Structure formats: structure tokens, C-alpha cells
């Protein structure tokens, strides 16, 4: 079945569907990322974005109000939002709560669900106050639920297959005993938020963060009634922190056909199928595409490129100059490696890119890097169009090549997601990959 789906998407690619029209292009910005992106650079991307999501607000414990961490330096100040809205009146600007940044005392998100009605109303009123003051068009809930426990290495037999299914959609979590209660309480909070926001003609969306079990915390048919969009963060199925001794493609579109590889449900298509099967409206489903790669430190450099699974790894590689996060390289950093060091990218459209990067003065250890290049972003956009989804989302603008420093094309991930195909220097030719 996966092979048939892959062939269908490929045929769409080969026909005249090279431009994605009528779909939403959602652009996330984590303003606390250590990036040099400026307001002027963002205006280039906003010509292609239908929605701009600014992250991330935090939740004040005990008082349960929406607030901002004053100790965080931001690449885009909140005060700049009003000016951008004037320049781009057709773009919807949303504020996102939570994300992967508000990690201190993240139990407060569950405590809010357990809180009294008066405390939840205090939270809602604080949301309305902030949205009004900074002129946001809505709220995105990148709500922090407990992560699923990292899966063990997959087996080749049928037992391993079903264990993989359970681990992705029904495995153990940190708060599993109360999950059913939290599911009902979260639906109630969303319904109340939606009522207040819609009365002011504002949007309410949900961002499904990686490694959160939707079966435990989301009553999808109920949420579907009250949400405008659901953003699937369809990546980080494997990371160097969760899987330090086994590297793999971090965001494959389809399950691999070979045995002994990724867990069979750790891929974009399986995640999309799950939500559609649970009665989310397809036009409300937005497919999240990463603009960064995951990097593992190699303990032994192979003589040639090594396709997943790669077991001679030991945790995350050193930080990049701009991303400054162990195990993460943004697209600009990866593109620079490909351009300046003539490193060959390998992989397939169904799985993604990977490369083996030998040690240098810049990165002091050999690394295995898995990522989505611009053409994979376009391919996933075609998949979203074929499945009649509501659109695609780049996560994150600050990790894209916002200055066009690598190839001259600014925000290539956004451009390729939208289907604006351009051959820029020879770097684009390197992205035309054979199948494994």
C-alpha cells in the first residue's frame, strides 16, 4: 500500500502540479532561537505565508496566566507584530503558547487542566488581553503534554511491528493513569477558548508536538469542532537524545520497505492516516515540515555513505554556529556543508536526505546528518495536496536560509513548499536523489 501511495504522489509530481495554489502556507517563528534573522528578512517570507505563528508565550504557574519570559532574548520583538500586520493585511498572525521552549515546570500545563473554572477563566481572560494588546489574530496551542517513552530498537518480526504501533500511538507515558481525565479536560478548555475567541473573530489552532500520544490526550472529533487548524509537527520521530546509539531518518514520509529499519508507524503518512481515521477534517490538517536536520556523532567513519539504520553513533554532534543546539543543524548550515565541501547527499523522496560529514576545524567530530532539503519540502507539499490537507507549515523560519547566503534564494524551504521551483546554482542539482 505504501508503494502505491508513493507512486501516486510521484505521478502528481511528474504531471503539471508544480505549483501549490489555494493551500495554506503556515510559517512558524520561534523568536527565542539563537538566530540573526531580522524583521526586514521576515518580510520576504511573509509574501508567501498565509499564516504567521509567533512563539512562544509561557504559562505562569499557580496564577495560570499567559505571559512571556523576560529573560529570553527575541529575534522579533512583540512590538513589531503590529507593523508587520499593517504591511501584510492578508496574513493571519497568531501567538503560540508552549512549544518546546517552556520546559521549566511543564507540569503546570496539566495543572491548568485540573484547575477550577475560575482559574481557567483567568487564563482565558489573560489570553484575550495579550491578543488584543499585540493585535494577534488568534492563539495556537502548542500545549505541553507528557512525552511518550522512547521506543527501543525495532525488531524484524511481527512482535516488533505491533510493539512499534503501540509505542507510537498507545505506549507508556509519564501521566498515563490520568490520561483519559486530561483528554476530557483539554477538550473542555479548547471549547471554552474557542467560544471566546470566535466571538472576537479570532482563530484557535493546535500544534501537535512530537512524541505526544494523541490517543492519550486528544479527543479528536470533539477538538475538530472547535479548532480552525491542527498543525502536525511531523518530524523528530528519531532524535540523537531519544535514540543516542541508532541514527535514522528523522522525518520520513512513508514507512521503509526494507526490514529492520524504522518503526513502521514512525512516518508522516501514518501520522496523517491516524488523524484522518479519527475524523479530523482534512482541510483543517496542516502538515509540518522541518527546516533543520538531526545530527549524530559517529564513532567510526565509514568508507562510504551509510544509509539508516546507523548504529556506530554516540549521541548528538557538536552544536552549529547558528543553531547552537547539540544534535541540530539548520538548513543554512547544512546547505553550506553541501556547497563548500562538495559532500554528496543521499536518500530518497520517501525517506529524506542524509549525509556523512567528516570532521573539520568547524565540526570536530565525524557526523551522520538526517534532514529534509527544499525538494523534499516540495514533495511533502504535493503529498498534502494529494491528500486534500489544509496546507503545510514550515517549522521554523529562523532555521531557513533567510538571507539567501547559500544559494542566493531566500527562504528556499518556504519557496519550495509553495512550489516555486527554481534551479539555483548547482546546489539544487545535488538534491535530485536516486532511491536507496
Coordinates of N, CA and C in Angstrom, one line a residue, residues 33 71 76 79 98 194 250 315 342 394 407:
X33 N 14.9 31.5 19.3 CA 16.0 30.8 18.6 C 17.2 31.7 18.5
X71 N 13.5 37.0 30.4 CA 15.0 36.7 30.4 C 15.4 36.2 29.0
X76 N 12.6 38.6 17.1 CA 11.5 39.5 16.7 C 10.7 40.0 17.9
X79 N 6.5 44.0 19.9 CA 6.1 45.3 19.4 C 6.1 45.4 17.9
X98 N 3.5 27.7 24.6 CA 4.2 26.4 25.0 C 5.3 26.1 24.1
X194 N -12.4 28.5 22.4 CA -12.9 28.7 21.1 C -14.1 29.7 21.1
X250 N 15.0 11.4 10.4 CA 14.1 12.0 11.4 C 12.7 12.3 11.0
X315 N 25.2 9.6 20.4 CA 24.6 10.8 20.8 C 24.7 12.0 19.8
X342 N 31.6 20.0 -1.1 CA 31.2 19.0 -2.1 C 30.9 17.6 -1.5
X394 N 6.1 25.5 7.7 CA 7.5 25.4 7.9 C 7.8 25.7 9.4
X407 N 22.7 29.9 -1.5 CA 22.5 29.8 -3.0 C 22.0 31.1 -3.6

